[in-house]
Short mmCIF file of C-alpha atoms and ligand atoms in Angstrom, two decimals:
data_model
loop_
_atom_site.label_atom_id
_atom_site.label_comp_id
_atom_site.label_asym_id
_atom_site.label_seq_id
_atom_site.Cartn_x
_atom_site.Cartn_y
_atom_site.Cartn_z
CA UNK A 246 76.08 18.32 114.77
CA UNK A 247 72.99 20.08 113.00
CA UNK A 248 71.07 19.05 115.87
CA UNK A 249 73.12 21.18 118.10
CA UNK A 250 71.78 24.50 115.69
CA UNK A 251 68.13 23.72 115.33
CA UNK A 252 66.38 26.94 116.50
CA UNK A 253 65.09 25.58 119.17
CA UNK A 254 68.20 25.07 120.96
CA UNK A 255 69.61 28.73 120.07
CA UNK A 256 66.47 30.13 121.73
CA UNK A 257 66.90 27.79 124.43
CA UNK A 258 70.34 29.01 125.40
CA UNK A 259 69.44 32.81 124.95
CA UNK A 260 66.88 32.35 127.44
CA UNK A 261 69.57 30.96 129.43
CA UNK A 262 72.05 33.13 129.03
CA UNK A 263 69.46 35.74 129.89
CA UNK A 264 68.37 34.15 132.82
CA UNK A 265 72.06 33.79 134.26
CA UNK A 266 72.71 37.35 133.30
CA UNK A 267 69.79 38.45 135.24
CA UNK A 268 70.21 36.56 138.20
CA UNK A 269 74.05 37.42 138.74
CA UNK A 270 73.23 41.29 138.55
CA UNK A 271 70.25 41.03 141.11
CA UNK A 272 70.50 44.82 141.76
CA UNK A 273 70.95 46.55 138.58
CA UNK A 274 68.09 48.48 137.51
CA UNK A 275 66.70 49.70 134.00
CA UNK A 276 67.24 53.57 133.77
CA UNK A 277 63.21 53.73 134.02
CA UNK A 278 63.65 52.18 137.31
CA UNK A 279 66.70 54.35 138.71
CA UNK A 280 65.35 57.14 137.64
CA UNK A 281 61.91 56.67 139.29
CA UNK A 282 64.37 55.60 142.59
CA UNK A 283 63.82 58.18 145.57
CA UNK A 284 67.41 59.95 146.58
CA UNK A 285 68.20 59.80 149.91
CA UNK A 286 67.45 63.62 151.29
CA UNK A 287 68.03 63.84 155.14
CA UNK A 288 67.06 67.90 154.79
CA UNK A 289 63.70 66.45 153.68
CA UNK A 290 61.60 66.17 156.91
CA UNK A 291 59.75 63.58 157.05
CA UNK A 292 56.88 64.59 159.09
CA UNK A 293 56.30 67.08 156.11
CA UNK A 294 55.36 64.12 153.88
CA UNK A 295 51.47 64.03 153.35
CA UNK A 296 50.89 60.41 153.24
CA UNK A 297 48.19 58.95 151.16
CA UNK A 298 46.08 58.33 154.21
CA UNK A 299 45.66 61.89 154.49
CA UNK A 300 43.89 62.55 151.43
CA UNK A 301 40.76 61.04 151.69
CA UNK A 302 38.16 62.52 150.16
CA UNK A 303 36.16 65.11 151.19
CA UNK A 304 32.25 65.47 151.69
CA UNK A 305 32.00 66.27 148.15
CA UNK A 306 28.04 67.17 148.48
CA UNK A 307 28.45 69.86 151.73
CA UNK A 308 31.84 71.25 149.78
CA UNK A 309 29.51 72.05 146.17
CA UNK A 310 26.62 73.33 147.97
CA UNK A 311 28.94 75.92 150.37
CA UNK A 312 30.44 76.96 146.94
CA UNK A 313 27.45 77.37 144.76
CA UNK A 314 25.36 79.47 147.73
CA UNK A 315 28.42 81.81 147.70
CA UNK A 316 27.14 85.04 146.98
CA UNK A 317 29.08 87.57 144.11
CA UNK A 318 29.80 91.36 144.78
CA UNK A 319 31.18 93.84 143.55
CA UNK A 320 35.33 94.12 143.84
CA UNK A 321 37.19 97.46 143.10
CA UNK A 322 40.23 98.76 144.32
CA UNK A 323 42.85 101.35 144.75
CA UNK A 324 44.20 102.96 141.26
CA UNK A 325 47.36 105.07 141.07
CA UNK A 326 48.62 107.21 138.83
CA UNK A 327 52.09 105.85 136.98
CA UNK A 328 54.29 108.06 138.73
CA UNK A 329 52.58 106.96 141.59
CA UNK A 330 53.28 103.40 141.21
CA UNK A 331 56.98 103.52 140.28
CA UNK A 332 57.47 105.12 143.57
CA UNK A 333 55.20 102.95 145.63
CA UNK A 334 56.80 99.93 144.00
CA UNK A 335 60.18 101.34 144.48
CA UNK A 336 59.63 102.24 148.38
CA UNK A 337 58.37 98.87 148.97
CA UNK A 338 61.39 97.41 147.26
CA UNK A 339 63.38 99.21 149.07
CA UNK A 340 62.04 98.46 152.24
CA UNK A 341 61.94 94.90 151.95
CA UNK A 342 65.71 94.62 150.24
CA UNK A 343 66.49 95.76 153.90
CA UNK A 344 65.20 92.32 155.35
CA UNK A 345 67.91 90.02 156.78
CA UNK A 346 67.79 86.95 158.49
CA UNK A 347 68.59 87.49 162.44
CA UNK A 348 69.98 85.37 164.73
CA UNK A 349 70.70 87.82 167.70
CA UNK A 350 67.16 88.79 168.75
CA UNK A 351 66.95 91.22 171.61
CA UNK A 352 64.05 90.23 174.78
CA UNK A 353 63.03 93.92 174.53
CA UNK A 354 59.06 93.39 174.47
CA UNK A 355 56.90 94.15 171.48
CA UNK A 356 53.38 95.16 171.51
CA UNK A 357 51.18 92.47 171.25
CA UNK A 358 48.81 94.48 169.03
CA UNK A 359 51.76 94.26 166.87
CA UNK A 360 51.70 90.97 166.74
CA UNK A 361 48.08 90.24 166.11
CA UNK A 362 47.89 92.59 163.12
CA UNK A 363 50.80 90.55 161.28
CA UNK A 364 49.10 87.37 161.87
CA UNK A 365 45.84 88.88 160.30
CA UNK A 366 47.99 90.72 157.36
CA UNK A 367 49.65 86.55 156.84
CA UNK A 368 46.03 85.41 156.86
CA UNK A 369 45.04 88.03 153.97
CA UNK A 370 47.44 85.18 151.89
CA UNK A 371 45.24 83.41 149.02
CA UNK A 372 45.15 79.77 149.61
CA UNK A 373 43.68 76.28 147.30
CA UNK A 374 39.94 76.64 147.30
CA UNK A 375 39.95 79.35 150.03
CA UNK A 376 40.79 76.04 152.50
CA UNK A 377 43.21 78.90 154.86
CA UNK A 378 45.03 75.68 155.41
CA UNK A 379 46.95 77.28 158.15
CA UNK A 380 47.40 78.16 162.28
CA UNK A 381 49.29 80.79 163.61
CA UNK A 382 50.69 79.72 167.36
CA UNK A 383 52.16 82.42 168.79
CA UNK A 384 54.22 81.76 171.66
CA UNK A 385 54.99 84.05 174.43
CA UNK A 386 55.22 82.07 177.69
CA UNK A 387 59.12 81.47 178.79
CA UNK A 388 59.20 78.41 179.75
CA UNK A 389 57.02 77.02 177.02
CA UNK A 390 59.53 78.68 175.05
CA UNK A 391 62.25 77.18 176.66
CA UNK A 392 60.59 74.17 176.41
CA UNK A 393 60.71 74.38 172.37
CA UNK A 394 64.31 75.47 172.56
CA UNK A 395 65.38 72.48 174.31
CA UNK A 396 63.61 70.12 171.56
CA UNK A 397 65.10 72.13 169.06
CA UNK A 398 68.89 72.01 169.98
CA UNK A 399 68.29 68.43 170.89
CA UNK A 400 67.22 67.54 167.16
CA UNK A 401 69.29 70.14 165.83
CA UNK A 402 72.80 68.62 167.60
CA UNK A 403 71.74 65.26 165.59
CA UNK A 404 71.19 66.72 162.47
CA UNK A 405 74.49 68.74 162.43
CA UNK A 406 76.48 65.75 163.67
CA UNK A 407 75.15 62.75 162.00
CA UNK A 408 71.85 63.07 159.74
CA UNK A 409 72.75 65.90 157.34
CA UNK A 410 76.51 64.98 156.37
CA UNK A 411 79.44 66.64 155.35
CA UNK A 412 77.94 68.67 152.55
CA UNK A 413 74.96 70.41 154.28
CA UNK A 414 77.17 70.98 156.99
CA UNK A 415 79.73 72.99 154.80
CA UNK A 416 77.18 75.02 152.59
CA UNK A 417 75.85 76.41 156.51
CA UNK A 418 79.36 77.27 157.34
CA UNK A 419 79.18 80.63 155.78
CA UNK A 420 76.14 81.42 157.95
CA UNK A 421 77.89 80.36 160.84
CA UNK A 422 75.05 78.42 162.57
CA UNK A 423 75.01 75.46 164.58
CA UNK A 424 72.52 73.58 166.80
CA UNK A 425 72.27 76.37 169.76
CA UNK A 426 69.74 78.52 169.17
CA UNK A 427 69.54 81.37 172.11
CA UNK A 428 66.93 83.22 170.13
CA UNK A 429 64.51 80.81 171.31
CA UNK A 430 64.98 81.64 174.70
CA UNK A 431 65.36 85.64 173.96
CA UNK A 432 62.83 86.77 170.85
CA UNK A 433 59.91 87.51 172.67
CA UNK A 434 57.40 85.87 170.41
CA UNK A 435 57.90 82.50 168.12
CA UNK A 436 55.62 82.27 165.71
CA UNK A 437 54.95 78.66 164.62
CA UNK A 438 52.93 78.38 161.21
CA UNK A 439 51.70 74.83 160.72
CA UNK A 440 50.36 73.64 157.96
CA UNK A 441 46.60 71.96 158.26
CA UNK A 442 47.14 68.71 155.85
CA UNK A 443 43.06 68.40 155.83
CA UNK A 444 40.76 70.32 157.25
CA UNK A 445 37.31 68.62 159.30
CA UNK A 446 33.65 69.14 157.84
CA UNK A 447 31.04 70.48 160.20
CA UNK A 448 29.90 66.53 159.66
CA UNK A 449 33.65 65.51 160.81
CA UNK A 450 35.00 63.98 157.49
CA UNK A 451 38.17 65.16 156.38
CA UNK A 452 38.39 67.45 153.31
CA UNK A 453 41.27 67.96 151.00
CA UNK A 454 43.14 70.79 151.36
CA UNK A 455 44.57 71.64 147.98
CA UNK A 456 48.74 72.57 147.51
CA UNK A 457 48.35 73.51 151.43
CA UNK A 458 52.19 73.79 151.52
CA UNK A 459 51.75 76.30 148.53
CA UNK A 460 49.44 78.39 150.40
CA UNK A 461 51.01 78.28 153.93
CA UNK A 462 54.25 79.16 152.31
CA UNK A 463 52.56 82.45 150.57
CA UNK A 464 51.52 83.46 153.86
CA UNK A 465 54.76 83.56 155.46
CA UNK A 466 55.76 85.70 152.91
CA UNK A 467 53.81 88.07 153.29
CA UNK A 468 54.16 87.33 157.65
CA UNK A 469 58.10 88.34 156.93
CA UNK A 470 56.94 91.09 154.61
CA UNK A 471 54.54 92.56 157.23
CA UNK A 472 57.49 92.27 160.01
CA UNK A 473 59.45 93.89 157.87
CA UNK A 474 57.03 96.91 157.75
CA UNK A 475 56.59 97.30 161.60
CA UNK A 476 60.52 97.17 162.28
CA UNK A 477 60.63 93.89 163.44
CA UNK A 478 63.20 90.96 162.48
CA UNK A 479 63.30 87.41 162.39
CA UNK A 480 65.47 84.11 161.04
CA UNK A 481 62.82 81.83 159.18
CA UNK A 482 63.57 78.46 160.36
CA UNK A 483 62.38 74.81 159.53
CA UNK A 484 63.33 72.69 162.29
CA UNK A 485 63.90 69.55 160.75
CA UNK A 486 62.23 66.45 162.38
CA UNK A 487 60.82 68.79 165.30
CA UNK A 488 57.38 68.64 164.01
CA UNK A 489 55.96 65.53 165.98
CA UNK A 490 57.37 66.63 169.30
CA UNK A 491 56.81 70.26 169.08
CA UNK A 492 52.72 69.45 167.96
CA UNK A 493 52.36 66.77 171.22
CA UNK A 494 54.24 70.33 173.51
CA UNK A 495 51.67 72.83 171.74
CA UNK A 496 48.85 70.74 171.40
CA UNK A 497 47.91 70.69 168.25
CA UNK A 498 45.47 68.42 166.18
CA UNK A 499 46.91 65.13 163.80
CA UNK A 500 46.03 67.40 160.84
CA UNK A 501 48.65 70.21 161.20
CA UNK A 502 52.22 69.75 160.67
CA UNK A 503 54.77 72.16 161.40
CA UNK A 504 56.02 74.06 158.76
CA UNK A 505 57.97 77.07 159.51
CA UNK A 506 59.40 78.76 163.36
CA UNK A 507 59.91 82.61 163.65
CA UNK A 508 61.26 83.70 166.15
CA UNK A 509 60.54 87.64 166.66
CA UNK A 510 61.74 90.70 168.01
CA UNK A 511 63.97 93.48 167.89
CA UNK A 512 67.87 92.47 166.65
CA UNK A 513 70.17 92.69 169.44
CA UNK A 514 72.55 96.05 169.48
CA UNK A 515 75.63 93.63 168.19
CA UNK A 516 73.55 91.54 165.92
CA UNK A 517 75.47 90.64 162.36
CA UNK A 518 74.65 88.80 159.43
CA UNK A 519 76.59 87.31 156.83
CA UNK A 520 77.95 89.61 154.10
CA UNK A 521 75.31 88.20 151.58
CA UNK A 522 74.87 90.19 147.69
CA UNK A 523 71.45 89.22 146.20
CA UNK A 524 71.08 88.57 142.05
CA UNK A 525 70.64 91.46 140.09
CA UNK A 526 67.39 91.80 137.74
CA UNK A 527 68.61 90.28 134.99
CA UNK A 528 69.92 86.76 136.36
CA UNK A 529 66.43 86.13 138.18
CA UNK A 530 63.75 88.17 136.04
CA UNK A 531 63.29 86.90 132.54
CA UNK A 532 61.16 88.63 129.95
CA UNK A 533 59.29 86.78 127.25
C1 FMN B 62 62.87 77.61 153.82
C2 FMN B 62 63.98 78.28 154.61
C3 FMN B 62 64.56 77.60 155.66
C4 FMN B 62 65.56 78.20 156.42
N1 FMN B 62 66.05 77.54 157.49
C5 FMN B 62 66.93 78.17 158.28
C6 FMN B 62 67.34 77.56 159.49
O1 FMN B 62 66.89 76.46 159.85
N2 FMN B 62 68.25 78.22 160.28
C7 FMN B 62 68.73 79.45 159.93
O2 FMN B 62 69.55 79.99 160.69
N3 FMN B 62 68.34 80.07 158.79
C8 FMN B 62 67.45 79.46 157.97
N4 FMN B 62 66.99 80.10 156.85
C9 FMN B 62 67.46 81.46 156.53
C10 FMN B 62 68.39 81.47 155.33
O3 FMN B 62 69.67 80.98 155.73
C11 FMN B 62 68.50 82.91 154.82
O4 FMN B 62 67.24 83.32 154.35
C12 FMN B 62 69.50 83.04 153.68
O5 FMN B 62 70.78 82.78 154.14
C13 FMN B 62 69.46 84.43 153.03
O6 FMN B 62 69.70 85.42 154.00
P1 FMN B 62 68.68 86.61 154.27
O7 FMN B 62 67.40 86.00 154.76
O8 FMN B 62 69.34 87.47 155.28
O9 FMN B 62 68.43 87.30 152.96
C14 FMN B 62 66.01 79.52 156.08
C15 FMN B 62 65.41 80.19 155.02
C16 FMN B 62 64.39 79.58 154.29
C17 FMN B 62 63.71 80.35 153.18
#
């Protein structure tokens, strides 16, 4: 009987035991290792993924010497008096509180100058390492328009009917959007920001483009700021798994990747939008 205690034999069947345990719960995880597992996200796009064979490294010895031959000069710039900058801050506030997504856009044209001086104002946005990781396509052609439209509902009917699920499709319900999208068709520009994942060294290696997403998403901020401030109106979009086919249709390089659609114009005389009430001050602003 002793024999059956010896310490060997306990260690022998805890190993055992251990080994059954683990081999009839094949699927259960540590919490290290369900926490480190990726949830499934169908609003993620997965074009929008930089994989890791985009981030090779850059020509490291033409990047140092552009930066250390850049010159220095002077900076100064506008200085207002206090009174003067409550207002100004106040005015612009109340300007851009005015913004509203819109999804009836009129096909009344706008002047192309228009146009050109928001894309320069969106280019003004700081960016990783001054890269400008971004290009502007501005579309005005119908039928390349309609062209985009048609790829756009076509995705669009998939993701509201099968990819997304019940729960995206019931937090959209108060917007009351679906998959047709006549602004496509009517706005009389789209503006298509893509996002440049690398950019190409004058010796044609790639070079990183640091927290590009970051900086392409600054500039449409200040692209929906500066529509704002001519009168114009928009509905920023993202349309989700769009990218590959609407790059191959516009013609644009392996390095960009489609990040944002506006279309733009004037809103149609019956537009609406949804009876939305932004947070106050104090439930987004916190003071330290
Ligand atoms: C990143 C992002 C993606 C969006 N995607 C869509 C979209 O695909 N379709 C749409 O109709 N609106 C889209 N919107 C607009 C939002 O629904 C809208 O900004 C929000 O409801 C608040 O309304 P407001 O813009 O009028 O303040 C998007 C907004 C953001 C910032």
């Amino acid at each position: 009987m002793s024999f059956f205690l010896t310490p060997i034999l306990i260690a022998f069947i805890l190993v055992l035991l251990g080994w059954i345990f683990k081999n009839e719960h094949p699927g259960k995880k540590t919490d290290d290792q369900s926490k480190t597992k990726p949830e499934y996200q169908p609003w993620v796009d997965e074009d929008l993924k930089d994989s890791a064979e985009d981030h090779q490294t850059e020509d490291v010895d033409e990047f140092r010497e552009s930066e250390e031959n850049l010159e220095h000069i002077p900076f100064s710039s506008p200085r207002f008096p206090e009174h003067e900058m409550i207002k100004r801050s106040q005015e612009f506030y109340e300007l851009l509180n005015q913004r509203r997504s819109v999804r009836f856009i009129s096909d009344e044209p706008i002047p192309r100058q228009v146009i050109d001086n928001i894309i320069k104002t969106a280019g003004t946005a700081p960016s990783g390492a001054h890269t400008e990781p971004w290009s502007f396509v501005v579309v005005q052609d119908a039928e390349v328009k309609h062209k985009i439209r048609v790829i756009i509902e076509d995705e669009e009917e998939v993701n509201y009917k099968k990819r997304m699920g019940d729960r995206w499709v019931n937090d959209l319900k108060k917007l009351r959007t679906n998959w047709i999208k006549e602004y496509l068709d009517t706005a009389p520009f789209l503006i298509l920001i893509f996002k440049k994942i690398y950019g190409i060294t004058s010796s044609g290696r790639k070079k990183t483009h640091y927290y590009n997403e970051i900086s392409v998403s600054i500039a449409c901020g200040i692209l929906l700021a500066a529509l704002q401030n001519a009168g114009l109106v928009t509905v920023t979009t993202t349309p989700l798994n769009c990218g590959p086919r609407l790059r191959t249709l516009l013609d644009r390089p392996a390095n960009e990747k489609l990040l944002v659609l506006l279309p733009v114009g004037y809103p149609r005389k019956d537009a609406t939008v949804p009876n939305l009430k932004r947070k106050p001050l104090e439930e987004i602003m916190v003071l330290v």
